[in-house]
Tab-separated table of C-alpha atoms in Angstrom:
chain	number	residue	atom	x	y	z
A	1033	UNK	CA	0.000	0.000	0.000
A	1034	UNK	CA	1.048	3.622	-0.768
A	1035	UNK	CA	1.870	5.403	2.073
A	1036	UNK	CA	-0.386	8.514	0.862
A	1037	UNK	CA	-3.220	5.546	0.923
A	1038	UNK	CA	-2.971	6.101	4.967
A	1039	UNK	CA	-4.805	9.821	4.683
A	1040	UNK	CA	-8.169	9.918	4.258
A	1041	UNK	CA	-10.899	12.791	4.702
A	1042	UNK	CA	-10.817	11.602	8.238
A	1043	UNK	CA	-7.124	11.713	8.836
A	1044	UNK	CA	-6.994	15.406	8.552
A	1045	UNK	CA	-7.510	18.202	10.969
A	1046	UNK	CA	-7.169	21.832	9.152
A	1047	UNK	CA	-8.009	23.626	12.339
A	1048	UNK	CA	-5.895	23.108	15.352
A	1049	UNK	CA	-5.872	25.699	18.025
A	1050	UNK	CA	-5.213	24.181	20.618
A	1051	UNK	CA	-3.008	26.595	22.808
A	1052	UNK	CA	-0.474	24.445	24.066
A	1053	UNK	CA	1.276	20.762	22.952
A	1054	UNK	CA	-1.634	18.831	25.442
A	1055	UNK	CA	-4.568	20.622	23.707
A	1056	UNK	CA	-2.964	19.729	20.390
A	1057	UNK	CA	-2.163	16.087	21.328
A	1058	UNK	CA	-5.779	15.869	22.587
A	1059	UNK	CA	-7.138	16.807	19.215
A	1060	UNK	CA	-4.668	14.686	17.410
A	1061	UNK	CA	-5.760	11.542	19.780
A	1062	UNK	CA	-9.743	12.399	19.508
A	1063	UNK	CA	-9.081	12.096	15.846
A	1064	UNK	CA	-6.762	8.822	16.075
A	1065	UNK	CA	-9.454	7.340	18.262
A	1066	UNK	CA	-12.139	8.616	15.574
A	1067	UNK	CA	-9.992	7.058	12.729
A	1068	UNK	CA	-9.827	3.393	14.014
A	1069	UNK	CA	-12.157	1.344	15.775
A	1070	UNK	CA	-9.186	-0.532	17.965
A	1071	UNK	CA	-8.467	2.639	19.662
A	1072	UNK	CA	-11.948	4.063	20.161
A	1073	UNK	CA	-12.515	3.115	23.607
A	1074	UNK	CA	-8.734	3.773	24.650
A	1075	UNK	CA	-8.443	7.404	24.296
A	1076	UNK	CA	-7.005	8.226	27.536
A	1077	UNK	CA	-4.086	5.782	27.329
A	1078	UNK	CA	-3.513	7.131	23.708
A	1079	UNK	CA	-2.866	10.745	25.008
A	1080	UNK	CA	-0.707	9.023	27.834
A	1081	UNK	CA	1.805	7.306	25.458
A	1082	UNK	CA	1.644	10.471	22.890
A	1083	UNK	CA	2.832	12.536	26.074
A	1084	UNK	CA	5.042	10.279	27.555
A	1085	UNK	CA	6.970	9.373	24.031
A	1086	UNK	CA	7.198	13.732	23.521
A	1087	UNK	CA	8.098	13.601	27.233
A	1088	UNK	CA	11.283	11.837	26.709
A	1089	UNK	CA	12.546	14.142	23.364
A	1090	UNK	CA	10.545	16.355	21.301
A	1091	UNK	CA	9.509	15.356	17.928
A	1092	UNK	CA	9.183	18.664	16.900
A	1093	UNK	CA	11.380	20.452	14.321
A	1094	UNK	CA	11.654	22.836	10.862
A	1095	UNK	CA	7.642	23.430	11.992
A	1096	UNK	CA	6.832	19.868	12.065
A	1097	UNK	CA	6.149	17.376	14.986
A	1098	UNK	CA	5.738	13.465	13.938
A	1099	UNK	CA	4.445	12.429	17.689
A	1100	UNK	CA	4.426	8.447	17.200
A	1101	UNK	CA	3.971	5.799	19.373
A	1102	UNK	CA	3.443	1.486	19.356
A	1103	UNK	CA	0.757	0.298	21.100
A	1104	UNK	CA	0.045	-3.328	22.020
A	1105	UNK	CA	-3.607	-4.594	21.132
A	1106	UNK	CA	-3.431	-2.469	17.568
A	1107	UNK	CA	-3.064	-4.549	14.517
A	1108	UNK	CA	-3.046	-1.087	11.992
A	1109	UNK	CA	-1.586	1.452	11.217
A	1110	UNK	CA	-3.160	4.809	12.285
A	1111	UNK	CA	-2.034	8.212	10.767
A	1112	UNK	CA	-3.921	11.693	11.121
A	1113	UNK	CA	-2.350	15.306	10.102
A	1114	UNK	CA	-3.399	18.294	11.606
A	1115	UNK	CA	-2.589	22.054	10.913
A	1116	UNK	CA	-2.382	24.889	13.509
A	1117	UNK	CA	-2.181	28.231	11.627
A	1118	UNK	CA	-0.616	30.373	14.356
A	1119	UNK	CA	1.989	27.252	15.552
A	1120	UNK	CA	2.448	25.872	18.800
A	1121	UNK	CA	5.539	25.363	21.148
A	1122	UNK	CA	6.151	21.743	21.060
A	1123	UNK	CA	9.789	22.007	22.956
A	1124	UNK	CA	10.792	21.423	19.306
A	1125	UNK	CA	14.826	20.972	18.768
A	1126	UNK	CA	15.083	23.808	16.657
A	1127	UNK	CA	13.262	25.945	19.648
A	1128	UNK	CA	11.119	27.428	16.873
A	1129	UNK	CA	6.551	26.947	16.832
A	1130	UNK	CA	5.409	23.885	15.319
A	1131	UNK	CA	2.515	23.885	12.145
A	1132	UNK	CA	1.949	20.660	10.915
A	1133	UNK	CA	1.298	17.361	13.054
A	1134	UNK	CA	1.508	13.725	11.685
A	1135	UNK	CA	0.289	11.487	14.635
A	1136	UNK	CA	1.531	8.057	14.346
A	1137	UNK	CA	0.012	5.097	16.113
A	1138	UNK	CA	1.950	1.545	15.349
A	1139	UNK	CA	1.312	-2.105	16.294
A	1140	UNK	CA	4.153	-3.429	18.279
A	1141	UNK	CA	5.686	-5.530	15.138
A	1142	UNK	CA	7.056	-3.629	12.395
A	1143	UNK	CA	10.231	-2.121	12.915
A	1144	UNK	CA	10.796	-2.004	8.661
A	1145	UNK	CA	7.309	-0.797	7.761
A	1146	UNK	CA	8.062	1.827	10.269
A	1147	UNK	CA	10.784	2.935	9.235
A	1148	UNK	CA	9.541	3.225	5.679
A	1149	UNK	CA	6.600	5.583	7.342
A	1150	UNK	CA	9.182	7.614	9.143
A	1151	UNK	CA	11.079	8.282	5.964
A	1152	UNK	CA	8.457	9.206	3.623
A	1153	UNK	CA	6.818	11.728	6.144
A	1154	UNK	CA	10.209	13.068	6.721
A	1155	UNK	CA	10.679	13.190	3.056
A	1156	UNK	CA	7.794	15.097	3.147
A	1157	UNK	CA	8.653	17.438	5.834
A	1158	UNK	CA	11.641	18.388	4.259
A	1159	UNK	CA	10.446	19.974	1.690
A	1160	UNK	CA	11.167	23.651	2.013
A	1161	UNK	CA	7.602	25.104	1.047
A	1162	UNK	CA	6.203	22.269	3.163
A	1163	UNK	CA	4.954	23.627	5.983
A	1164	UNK	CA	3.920	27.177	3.764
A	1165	UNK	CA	2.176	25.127	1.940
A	1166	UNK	CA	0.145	23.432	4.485
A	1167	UNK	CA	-0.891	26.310	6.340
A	1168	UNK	CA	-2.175	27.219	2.893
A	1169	UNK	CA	-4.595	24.517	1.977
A	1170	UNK	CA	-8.499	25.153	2.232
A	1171	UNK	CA	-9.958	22.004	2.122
A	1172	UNK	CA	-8.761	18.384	3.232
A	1173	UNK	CA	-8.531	16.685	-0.203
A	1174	UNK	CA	-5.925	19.940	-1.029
A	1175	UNK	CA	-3.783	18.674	1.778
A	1176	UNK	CA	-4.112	15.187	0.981
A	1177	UNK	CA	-3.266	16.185	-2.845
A	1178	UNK	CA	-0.264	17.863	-1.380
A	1179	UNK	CA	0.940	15.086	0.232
A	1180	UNK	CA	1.068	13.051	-2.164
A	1181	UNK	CA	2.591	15.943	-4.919
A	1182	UNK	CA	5.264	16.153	-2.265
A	1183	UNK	CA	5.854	12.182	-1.578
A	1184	UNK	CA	6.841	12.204	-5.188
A	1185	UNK	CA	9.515	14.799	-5.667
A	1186	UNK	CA	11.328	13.264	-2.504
A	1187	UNK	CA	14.229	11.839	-2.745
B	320	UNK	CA	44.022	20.093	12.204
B	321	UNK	CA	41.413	19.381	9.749
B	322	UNK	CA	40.651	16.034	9.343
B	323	UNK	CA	38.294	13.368	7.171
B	324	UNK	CA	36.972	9.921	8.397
B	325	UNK	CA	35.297	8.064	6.559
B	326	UNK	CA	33.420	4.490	7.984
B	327	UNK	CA	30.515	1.842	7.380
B	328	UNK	CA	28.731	0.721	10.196
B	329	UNK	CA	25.929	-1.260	10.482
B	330	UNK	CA	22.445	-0.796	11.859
B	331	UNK	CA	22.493	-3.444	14.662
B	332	UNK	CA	19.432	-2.460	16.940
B	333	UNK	CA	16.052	-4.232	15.354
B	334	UNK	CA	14.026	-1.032	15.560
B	335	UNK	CA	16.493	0.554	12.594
B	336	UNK	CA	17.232	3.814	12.924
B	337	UNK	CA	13.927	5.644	14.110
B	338	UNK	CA	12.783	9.190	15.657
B	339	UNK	CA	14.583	8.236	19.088
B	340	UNK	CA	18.426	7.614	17.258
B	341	UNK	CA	17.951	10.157	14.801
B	342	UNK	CA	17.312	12.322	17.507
B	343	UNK	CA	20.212	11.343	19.606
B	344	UNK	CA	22.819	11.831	16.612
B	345	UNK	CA	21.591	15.045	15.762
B	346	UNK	CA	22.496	16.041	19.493
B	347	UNK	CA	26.109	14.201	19.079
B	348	UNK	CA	26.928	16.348	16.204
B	349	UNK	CA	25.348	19.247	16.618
B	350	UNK	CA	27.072	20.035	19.661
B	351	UNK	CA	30.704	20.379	17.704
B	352	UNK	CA	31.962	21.687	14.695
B	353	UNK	CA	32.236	18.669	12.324
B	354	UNK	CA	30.485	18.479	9.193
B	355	UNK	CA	28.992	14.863	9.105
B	356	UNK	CA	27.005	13.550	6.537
B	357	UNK	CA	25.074	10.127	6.601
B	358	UNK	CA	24.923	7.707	3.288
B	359	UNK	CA	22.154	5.220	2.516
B	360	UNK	CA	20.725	3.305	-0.547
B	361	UNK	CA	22.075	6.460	-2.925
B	362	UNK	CA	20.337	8.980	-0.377
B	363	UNK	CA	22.341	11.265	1.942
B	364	UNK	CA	21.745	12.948	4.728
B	365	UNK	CA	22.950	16.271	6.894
B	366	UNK	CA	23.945	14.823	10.581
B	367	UNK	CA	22.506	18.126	11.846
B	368	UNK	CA	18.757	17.810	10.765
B	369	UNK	CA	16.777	14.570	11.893
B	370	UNK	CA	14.165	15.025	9.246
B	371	UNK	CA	17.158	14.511	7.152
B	372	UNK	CA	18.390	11.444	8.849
B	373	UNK	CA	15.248	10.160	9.320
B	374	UNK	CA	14.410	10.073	5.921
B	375	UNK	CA	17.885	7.503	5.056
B	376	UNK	CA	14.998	4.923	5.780
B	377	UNK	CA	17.885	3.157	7.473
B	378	UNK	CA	15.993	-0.396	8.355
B	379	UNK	CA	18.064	-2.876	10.546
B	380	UNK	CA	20.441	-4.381	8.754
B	381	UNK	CA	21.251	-1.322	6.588
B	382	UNK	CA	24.901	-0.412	5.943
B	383	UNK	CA	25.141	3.435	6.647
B	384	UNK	CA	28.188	5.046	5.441
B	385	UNK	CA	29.597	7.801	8.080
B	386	UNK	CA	31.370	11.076	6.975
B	387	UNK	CA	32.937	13.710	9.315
B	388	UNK	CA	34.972	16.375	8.478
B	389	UNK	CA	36.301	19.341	10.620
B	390	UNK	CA	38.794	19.081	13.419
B	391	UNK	CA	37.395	16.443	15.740
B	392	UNK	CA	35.981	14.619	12.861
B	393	UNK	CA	37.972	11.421	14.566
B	394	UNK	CA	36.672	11.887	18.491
B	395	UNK	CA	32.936	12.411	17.169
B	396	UNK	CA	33.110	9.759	14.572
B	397	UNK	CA	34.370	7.166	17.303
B	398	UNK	CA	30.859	8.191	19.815
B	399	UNK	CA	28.609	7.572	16.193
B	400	UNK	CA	30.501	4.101	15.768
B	401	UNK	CA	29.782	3.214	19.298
B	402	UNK	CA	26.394	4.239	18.934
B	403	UNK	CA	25.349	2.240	16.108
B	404	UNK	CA	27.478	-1.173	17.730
B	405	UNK	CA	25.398	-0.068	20.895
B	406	UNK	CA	22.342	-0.535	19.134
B	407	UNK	CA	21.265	2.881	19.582
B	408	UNK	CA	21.320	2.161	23.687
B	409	UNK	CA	18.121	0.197	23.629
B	410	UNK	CA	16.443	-2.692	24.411
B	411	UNK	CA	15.057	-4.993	21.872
């Protein structure tokens, strides 16, 4: 399966304002827990992991944070996006606001296929009109489209 | 003295090289002034940015070229080595 294949409609948040990196991790899990059945009645521990894994280093950098975590019990892969116009501090290496989120929840197998995840969203997030570019989009399926533009010309 | 090094290592720890590693090399050489670059299946990556090493797709198993130049290229190349044959200091 494409990567790309992993965003729907439903994977995409274009409005984040949350004020802080809980608020923002909240509306990233709420959407998670929207997006897959396995994790609909285990929104509490899916904020707890998403904290604790940004807890121990930030995932945040060049305006993008990639908060991922495995969790036992989930057999698919989960992946939502969100946007937050005015950015967020997310303790993010380079110290500066993060934009775009891509929220990553794993089975516990699957080292490889993760890592093949990892490098096409940081492919992605590379790209130095990325995060421009997001902020730009009016609808989901221009995001989506976007993605998918950008997944191409990466290396 | 400026100096070169050049050296293959090998990604040992079963997770590959993920967010946590990336992250942790990034720190390494970021803290001194060697320019180290990171070589993978024809892709190659800036040791200061961990979108950019994250993006090597470096699965376990994978042979990862290591390039340092500057004037402690030797000191900081030795901590990388020891960090990949460490397994990225975690658990399986």
């Amino acid at each position: 399966m494409a990567y790309s294949e992993l965003f729907t409609k439903d994977s995409v948040l274009l409005d984040l304002d949350g004020g802080d990196s809980t608020a923002v991790l909240g509306a990233l899990t709420d959407a998670l827990c929207a997006k897959n059945p396995e994790l609909k009645d285990r929104r509490d521990e899916v904020l707890q992991t998403l904290m604790e894994r940004e807890s121990r280093g930030s995932t945040g950098t060049d305006g993008v944070g990639l908060p991922h975590v495995k969790m036992a019990g989930v057999t698919q892969v989960t992946v939502v996006v969100g946007v937050h116009q005015a950015g967020v501090e997310f303790n993010a290496l380079d110290g500066e606001k993060v934009h775009v989120f891509f929220s990553v929840i794993r089975p516990e197998e699957g080292a490889d296929e993760h890592i093949g995840l990892l490098r096409w969203l940081a492919g992605i997030a590379q790209h130095e009109d990325f995060v421009s570019f997001s902020c730009q989009a009016t609808s989901k399926e221009e995001l989506i489209a976007l993605l998918s533009e950008l997944a191409s010309t990466s290396a | 003295m400026t100096s070169s090094v050049t050296q293959t290592v090998t990604v040992v720890s079963p997770h590959g090289l993920h967010a946590r590693p990336s992250h942790a090399i990034v720190a390494m050489v970021s803290r001194v002034d060697v320019k180290v670059t990171l070589q993978f299946d024809g892709r190659e990556a800036d040791g200061r940015s961990i979108l950019s090493v994250m993006s090597l797709g470096a699965v376990h198993g994978a042979e990862v070229v290591l390039k340092g130049e500057g004037a402690h290229a030797e000191e900081v190349m030795q901590r990388l080595v020891d960090f990949f044959e460490a397994g990225f200091e975690e658990n399986a």
